[in-house]
mmCIF file of C-alpha atoms in Angstrom:
data_model
loop_
_atom_site.group_PDB
_atom_site.id
_atom_site.type_symbol
_atom_site.label_atom_id
_atom_site.label_comp_id
_atom_site.label_asym_id
_atom_site.label_seq_id
_atom_site.Cartn_x
_atom_site.Cartn_y
_atom_site.Cartn_z
ATOM 1 C CA MET A 244 0.009 -0.079 -0.155
ATOM 2 C CA TRP A 245 2.881 2.593 0.696
ATOM 3 C CA GLU A 246 4.687 1.863 -2.060
ATOM 4 C CA ALA A 247 1.777 2.188 -4.480
ATOM 5 C CA ASP A 248 -0.097 4.582 -2.857
ATOM 6 C CA ILE A 249 1.984 6.793 -0.862
ATOM 7 C CA GLN A 250 5.419 7.020 -1.622
ATOM 8 C CA SER A 251 5.360 7.772 -5.573
ATOM 9 C CA ASN A 252 1.925 10.022 -5.096
ATOM 10 C CA SER A 253 3.395 13.828 -4.992
ATOM 11 C CA ASP A 254 -0.088 14.740 -4.219
ATOM 12 C CA ILE A 255 0.511 13.536 -0.605
ATOM 13 C CA THR A 256 2.259 16.338 1.058
ATOM 14 C CA SER A 257 1.612 15.221 4.946
ATOM 15 C CA ILE A 258 0.359 11.819 6.531
ATOM 16 C CA VAL A 259 -1.271 10.963 9.618
ATOM 17 C CA PHE A 260 -1.327 7.506 11.058
ATOM 18 C CA THR A 261 -4.058 6.430 13.296
ATOM 19 C CA SER A 262 -6.372 3.404 13.935
ATOM 20 C CA ALA A 263 -9.989 2.379 13.043
ATOM 21 C CA LYS A 264 -10.056 -0.070 16.124
ATOM 22 C CA GLU A 265 -11.329 0.811 19.092
ATOM 23 C CA SER A 266 -9.117 -1.375 21.012
ATOM 24 C CA GLY A 267 -5.808 0.495 20.413
ATOM 25 C CA PHE A 268 -3.256 2.652 18.174
ATOM 26 C CA ILE A 269 -0.730 -0.020 16.666
ATOM 27 C CA ALA A 270 -0.246 -3.437 18.620
ATOM 28 C CA GLY A 271 3.232 -4.208 17.384
ATOM 29 C CA ALA A 272 4.842 -7.319 16.949
ATOM 30 C CA ASP A 273 3.093 -10.591 18.227
ATOM 31 C CA ILE A 274 5.017 -12.431 20.948
ATOM 32 C CA PHE A 275 4.180 -15.592 20.260
ATOM 33 C CA ASP A 276 5.730 -14.905 16.734
ATOM 34 C CA ILE A 277 8.946 -14.320 18.207
ATOM 35 C CA SER A 278 8.829 -17.371 20.439
ATOM 36 C CA SER A 279 7.622 -19.738 17.481
ATOM 37 C CA VAL A 280 11.039 -18.791 15.487
ATOM 38 C CA GLN A 281 13.553 -21.371 16.506
ATOM 39 C CA ASP A 282 16.623 -19.827 15.455
ATOM 40 C CA LYS A 283 16.797 -16.464 17.034
ATOM 41 C CA SER A 284 19.033 -15.029 14.627
ATOM 42 C CA GLU A 285 16.592 -15.111 12.217
ATOM 43 C CA LEU A 286 14.991 -12.342 13.590
ATOM 44 C CA VAL A 287 18.050 -9.880 12.646
ATOM 45 C CA PRO A 288 16.908 -9.613 9.013
ATOM 46 C CA VAL A 289 13.233 -9.041 9.688
ATOM 47 C CA ILE A 290 13.660 -6.332 12.179
ATOM 48 C CA GLU A 291 16.404 -4.779 9.455
ATOM 49 C CA GLU A 292 13.829 -5.140 6.922
ATOM 50 C CA ALA A 293 11.297 -2.958 9.586
ATOM 51 C CA LEU A 294 13.917 -0.625 9.791
ATOM 52 C CA ASN A 295 14.518 -0.168 6.469
ATOM 53 C CA PHE A 296 10.865 0.358 5.922
ATOM 54 C CA PHE A 297 10.696 3.203 8.562
ATOM 55 C CA LEU A 298 13.723 4.978 7.184
ATOM 56 C CA HIS A 299 11.952 4.419 3.369
ATOM 57 C CA MET A 300 8.703 6.078 5.084
ATOM 58 C CA LYS A 301 10.978 9.180 6.423
ATOM 59 C CA ALA A 302 12.619 9.704 2.880
ATOM 60 C CA LYS A 303 8.939 10.260 1.506
ATOM 61 C CA ASP A 304 10.075 13.929 3.186
ATOM 62 C CA VAL A 305 6.840 14.675 4.257
ATOM 63 C CA PRO A 306 5.191 15.966 7.707
ATOM 64 C CA MET A 307 3.950 12.543 9.975
ATOM 65 C CA VAL A 308 1.640 12.589 12.607
ATOM 66 C CA ALA A 309 0.420 9.728 14.982
ATOM 67 C CA ALA A 310 -3.348 10.380 15.952
ATOM 68 C CA ILE A 311 -3.409 7.803 18.994
ATOM 69 C CA HIS A 312 -6.208 6.521 20.663
ATOM 70 C CA GLY A 313 -5.786 3.775 23.098
ATOM 71 C CA PRO A 314 -2.941 1.193 23.727
ATOM 72 C CA ALA A 315 0.621 2.547 22.016
ATOM 73 C CA LEU A 316 3.308 0.011 23.362
ATOM 74 C CA GLY A 317 6.326 -1.974 22.173
ATOM 75 C CA GLY A 318 6.037 -1.459 18.417
ATOM 76 C CA GLY A 319 3.097 0.674 18.414
ATOM 77 C CA LEU A 320 4.885 3.241 20.131
ATOM 78 C CA GLU A 321 7.942 2.992 18.608
ATOM 79 C CA TRP A 322 6.050 3.422 15.090
ATOM 80 C CA ALA A 323 4.774 6.773 16.553
ATOM 81 C CA LEU A 324 8.661 7.398 17.476
ATOM 82 C CA TRP A 325 9.256 7.575 13.895
ATOM 83 C CA CYS A 326 6.654 10.134 13.397
ATOM 84 C CA ASP A 327 7.329 14.146 13.297
ATOM 85 C CA TYR A 328 4.285 15.001 15.625
ATOM 86 C CA ARG A 329 2.362 12.792 18.134
ATOM 87 C CA ILE A 330 -1.214 13.585 19.342
ATOM 88 C CA CYS A 331 -2.742 11.205 21.946
ATOM 89 C CA THR A 332 -6.333 11.124 23.542
ATOM 90 C CA ASP A 333 -7.351 11.833 26.727
ATOM 91 C CA SER A 334 -9.052 8.465 27.106
ATOM 92 C CA LYS A 335 -8.418 6.092 30.187
ATOM 93 C CA ALA A 336 -7.859 4.034 27.626
ATOM 94 C CA THR A 337 -4.888 5.725 26.106
ATOM 95 C CA LYS A 338 -1.568 4.682 27.102
ATOM 96 C CA LEU A 339 1.908 4.693 25.802
ATOM 97 C CA GLY A 340 4.438 2.562 26.898
ATOM 98 C CA LEU A 341 8.059 0.253 25.769
ATOM 99 C CA PRO A 342 7.176 -2.918 27.958
ATOM 100 C CA GLU A 343 9.877 -5.416 26.207
ATOM 101 C CA VAL A 344 11.987 -5.077 29.030
ATOM 102 C CA LYS A 345 8.953 -7.030 30.975
ATOM 103 C CA LEU A 346 9.914 -10.017 28.038
ATOM 104 C CA GLY A 347 13.129 -9.891 28.850
ATOM 105 C CA LEU A 348 13.757 -7.998 25.217
ATOM 106 C CA LEU A 349 14.312 -4.581 24.041
ATOM 107 C CA PRO A 350 12.633 -1.746 21.792
ATOM 108 C CA GLY A 351 14.040 -3.129 18.176
ATOM 109 C CA PHE A 352 12.490 -0.929 15.975
ATOM 110 C CA GLY A 353 14.232 2.333 16.805
ATOM 111 C CA GLY A 354 12.800 2.761 20.246
ATOM 112 C CA THR A 355 16.589 3.138 22.192
ATOM 113 C CA GLN A 356 17.663 5.796 19.885
ATOM 114 C CA ASN A 357 14.644 7.547 19.225
ATOM 115 C CA LEU A 358 12.947 8.183 22.340
ATOM 116 C CA PRO A 359 16.159 9.381 24.356
ATOM 117 C CA ALA A 360 16.421 11.564 21.357
ATOM 118 C CA LEU A 361 12.489 13.072 22.418
ATOM 119 C CA VAL A 362 12.273 12.660 26.138
ATOM 120 C CA GLY A 363 15.970 12.959 27.243
ATOM 121 C CA ILE A 364 18.327 10.154 28.536
ATOM 122 C CA GLN A 365 16.394 10.423 32.114
ATOM 123 C CA GLY A 366 13.207 9.544 30.859
ATOM 124 C CA ALA A 367 13.865 7.241 28.376
ATOM 125 C CA MET A 368 15.805 4.758 30.484
ATOM 126 C CA ASP A 369 12.953 5.190 33.313
ATOM 127 C CA MET A 370 10.643 3.895 30.494
ATOM 128 C CA MET A 371 12.434 1.330 29.219
ATOM 129 C CA LEU A 372 14.627 -0.139 32.170
ATOM 130 C CA THR A 373 10.887 -0.684 34.021
ATOM 131 C CA GLY A 374 8.355 -0.926 30.748
ATOM 132 C CA LYS A 375 6.215 0.998 32.641
ATOM 133 C CA ASN A 376 2.986 2.892 31.140
ATOM 134 C CA ILE A 377 2.845 6.514 30.390
ATOM 135 C CA LEU A 378 -0.705 8.070 30.642
ATOM 136 C CA PRO A 379 -1.626 11.044 28.491
ATOM 137 C CA ALA A 380 -0.875 13.624 30.892
ATOM 138 C CA LYS A 381 2.291 12.739 31.825
ATOM 139 C CA ALA A 382 3.134 12.280 28.131
ATOM 140 C CA LYS A 383 2.343 15.257 27.662
ATOM 141 C CA LYS A 384 4.498 16.597 29.981
ATOM 142 C CA MET A 385 7.524 14.673 29.421
ATOM 143 C CA GLY A 386 7.372 15.346 25.789
ATOM 144 C CA LEU A 387 6.647 12.492 24.548
ATOM 145 C CA VAL A 388 3.360 13.677 23.243
ATOM 146 C CA ASP A 389 3.070 17.006 21.179
ATOM 147 C CA LEU A 390 -0.922 17.281 22.169
ATOM 148 C CA VAL A 391 -3.840 16.074 24.325
ATOM 149 C CA VAL A 392 -7.197 16.384 22.991
ATOM 150 C CA ALA A 393 -10.686 14.978 23.394
ATOM 151 C CA PRO A 394 -11.155 11.578 21.428
ATOM 152 C CA GLN A 395 -13.670 13.246 19.183
ATOM 153 C CA SER A 396 -11.390 16.021 18.450
ATOM 154 C CA LEU A 397 -8.604 13.492 17.672
ATOM 155 C CA GLU A 398 -9.034 13.144 13.670
ATOM 156 C CA SER A 399 -9.771 16.618 13.229
ATOM 157 C CA VAL A 400 -6.685 17.760 15.084
ATOM 158 C CA ALA A 401 -4.066 15.447 13.690
ATOM 159 C CA ILE A 402 -5.203 16.306 10.182
ATOM 160 C CA GLU A 403 -5.171 19.803 10.879
ATOM 161 C CA THR A 404 -1.907 19.652 12.167
ATOM 162 C CA ALA A 405 -0.402 17.548 9.497
ATOM 163 C CA GLU A 406 -1.967 20.285 7.191
ATOM 164 C CA GLY A 407 -0.613 22.853 8.578
ATOM 165 C CA LEU A 408 3.196 21.508 9.284
ATOM 166 C CA ALA A 409 3.013 21.148 5.029
ATOM 167 C CA ASN A 410 1.295 23.965 3.946
ATOM 168 C CA GLY A 411 2.820 26.651 6.422
ATOM 169 C CA THR A 412 -0.092 27.501 8.342
ATOM 170 C CA VAL A 413 1.892 27.179 11.515
ATOM 171 C CA LYS A 414 3.896 30.289 10.303
ATOM 172 C CA GLU A 415 0.901 32.119 9.281
ATOM 173 C CA THR A 416 -0.130 31.593 12.920
ATOM 174 C CA VAL A 417 2.678 32.414 14.022
ATOM 175 C CA ASP A 418 2.472 35.982 11.839
ATOM 176 C CA LYS A 419 -0.893 36.683 13.189
ATOM 177 C CA ASN A 420 0.847 36.244 17.038
ATOM 178 C CA THR A 421 4.021 38.250 16.696
ATOM 179 C CA ASP A 422 3.030 40.393 13.894
ATOM 180 C CA GLY A 423 6.519 39.997 12.641
ATOM 181 C CA ASN A 424 8.489 41.368 15.138
ATOM 182 C CA TYR A 425 10.051 38.176 16.885
ATOM 183 C CA PRO A 426 12.302 36.405 14.804
ATOM 184 C CA ALA A 427 12.883 33.603 17.406
ATOM 185 C CA PRO A 428 9.690 31.508 16.208
ATOM 186 C CA TYR A 429 10.630 31.825 12.629
ATOM 187 C CA GLU A 430 14.024 30.305 13.284
ATOM 188 C CA ILE A 431 12.453 27.566 15.542
ATOM 189 C CA ILE A 432 9.868 26.485 12.226
ATOM 190 C CA ASP A 433 13.112 26.770 10.094
ATOM 191 C CA CYS A 434 15.024 24.853 12.290
ATOM 192 C CA VAL A 435 11.832 21.831 12.402
ATOM 193 C CA LYS A 436 11.842 22.083 8.745
ATOM 194 C CA TYR A 437 15.731 21.447 8.080
ATOM 195 C CA GLY A 438 15.608 18.933 10.500
ATOM 196 C CA LEU A 439 12.841 17.159 8.311
ATOM 197 C CA ALA A 440 15.050 17.359 5.545
ATOM 198 C CA HIS A 441 18.520 16.733 7.051
ATOM 199 C CA PRO A 442 18.065 14.028 9.460
ATOM 200 C CA GLY A 443 21.928 13.532 10.083
ATOM 201 C CA MET A 444 23.962 15.719 12.228
ATOM 202 C CA GLU A 445 23.835 18.529 10.074
ATOM 203 C CA LYS A 446 20.450 19.677 11.695
ATOM 204 C CA PHE A 447 22.032 19.868 15.142
ATOM 205 C CA LYS A 448 24.773 22.798 13.075
ATOM 206 C CA HIS A 449 21.962 24.382 11.783
ATOM 207 C CA GLU A 450 20.013 24.484 15.249
ATOM 208 C CA ARG A 451 23.165 25.969 17.174
ATOM 209 C CA GLU A 452 23.924 28.545 14.638
ATOM 210 C CA GLY A 453 20.381 29.776 14.562
ATOM 211 C CA PHE A 454 20.889 30.149 18.672
ATOM 212 C CA ALA A 455 23.947 31.820 18.325
ATOM 213 C CA LYS A 456 22.629 34.239 16.029
ATOM 214 C CA LEU A 457 18.893 34.882 17.558
ATOM 215 C CA ALA A 458 21.272 35.468 20.592
ATOM 216 C CA ALA A 459 22.769 38.242 18.684
ATOM 217 C CA THR A 460 19.422 40.175 17.815
ATOM 218 C CA LYS A 461 18.163 43.192 19.926
ATOM 219 C CA GLU A 462 15.000 41.373 20.419
ATOM 220 C CA SER A 463 16.161 38.586 21.940
ATOM 221 C CA GLU A 464 18.588 41.441 24.638
ATOM 222 C CA ALA A 465 15.023 42.919 25.189
ATOM 223 C CA LEU A 466 13.487 39.990 25.931
ATOM 224 C CA ILE A 467 16.274 38.858 28.516
ATOM 225 C CA GLY A 468 16.281 42.543 30.243
ATOM 226 C CA LEU A 469 12.392 41.737 30.395
ATOM 227 C CA PHE A 470 12.280 38.537 32.198
ATOM 228 C CA ASP A 471 15.080 40.032 34.339
ATOM 229 C CA GLY A 472 12.801 42.584 35.238
ATOM 230 C CA THR A 473 10.124 40.582 36.012
ATOM 231 C CA THR A 474 11.980 38.063 37.659
ATOM 232 C CA GLN A 475 13.503 41.315 40.033
ATOM 233 C CA MET A 476 9.675 42.618 40.389
ATOM 234 C CA LYS A 477 8.703 38.961 41.760
ATOM 235 C CA LYS A 478 11.015 39.494 44.961
ATOM 236 C CA LEU A 479 9.231 42.556 45.905
ATOM 237 C CA SER A 480 6.516 42.209 48.502
ATOM 238 C CA SER A 481 2.763 43.809 48.057
ATOM 239 C CA GLY A 482 -0.067 43.967 50.670
ATOM 240 C CA ALA A 483 -2.757 43.727 47.527
ATOM 241 C CA GLU A 484 -5.102 40.894 47.969
ATOM 242 C CA PRO A 485 -5.141 38.420 44.872
ATOM 243 C CA ILE A 486 -7.986 38.132 43.014
ATOM 244 C CA LYS A 487 -9.899 34.819 43.232
ATOM 245 C CA VAL A 488 -10.613 33.198 39.560
ATOM 246 C CA LYS A 489 -13.426 31.215 39.587
ATOM 247 C CA LYS A 490 -13.473 30.962 35.804
ATOM 248 C CA VAL A 491 -11.618 30.498 32.793
ATOM 249 C CA ALA A 492 -12.884 30.454 29.301
ATOM 250 C CA VAL A 493 -10.972 29.402 25.975
ATOM 251 C CA MET A 494 -12.566 31.265 22.980
ATOM 252 C CA GLY A 495 -12.293 29.222 19.882
ATOM 253 C CA ALA A 496 -11.925 25.309 18.620
ATOM 254 C CA GLY A 497 -9.138 25.448 16.718
ATOM 255 C CA LEU A 498 -5.833 23.520 17.162
ATOM 256 C CA MET A 499 -4.135 26.397 19.477
ATOM 257 C CA GLY A 500 -7.747 26.474 21.604
ATOM 258 C CA ALA A 501 -7.544 23.131 21.969
ATOM 259 C CA GLY A 502 -4.320 22.934 23.073
ATOM 260 C CA ILE A 503 -4.266 26.167 25.522
ATOM 261 C CA ALA A 504 -7.763 24.438 26.955
ATOM 262 C CA GLN A 505 -5.715 21.043 27.694
#
């Protein structure tokens, strides 16, 4: 399907991976298939073939979004880790994890490499060495997913996100919010796009060069000064009574509105 309908189709500019099953996202490898292989060395080319597929998938060079509802465990989460953006639902059924260690195995579809790059060494090692499940709120906090939405919004938000990454509406949102006066958001977008097109080490060089360029701007100097002033003000005591906030409303039901509400 991928080769015939997607890889060579230039009309496809972004991709969303989701599941029609209520039971979960992608189940991953069947453990009984693994145990049925007598000569375990035969698993090496099987895993290599799967890894080559993921690399081939990335070579399509379009934004890929994983839309997760229900369990995304083992190979299912590893599939999502190959994507550029991950969105999951706030359902009680949604959980993410790499439980291979509980079976005496390790994540073999790039998980030991992709997870630390996403959530950091400490978070990744904790997940992989314990095999624990991560619930949506914590997944968002640790950076395992980028957005948590209600189940009924998953498909529409995932499509909107994928299209936004592909057609530049993310940049249009930045234009609207900054009036073009702040260079950092545009540099961030540029780094993300560069990283998608240059999967090697060159993307990190591009990122640090962008950091140095931003550090030299008058906007960064002013914002750092503002931050310093705000920090100093926090040290001042005040006898004013704080106003108790009873209700908070979010206007709008788009991608950003849903994210703020979460």
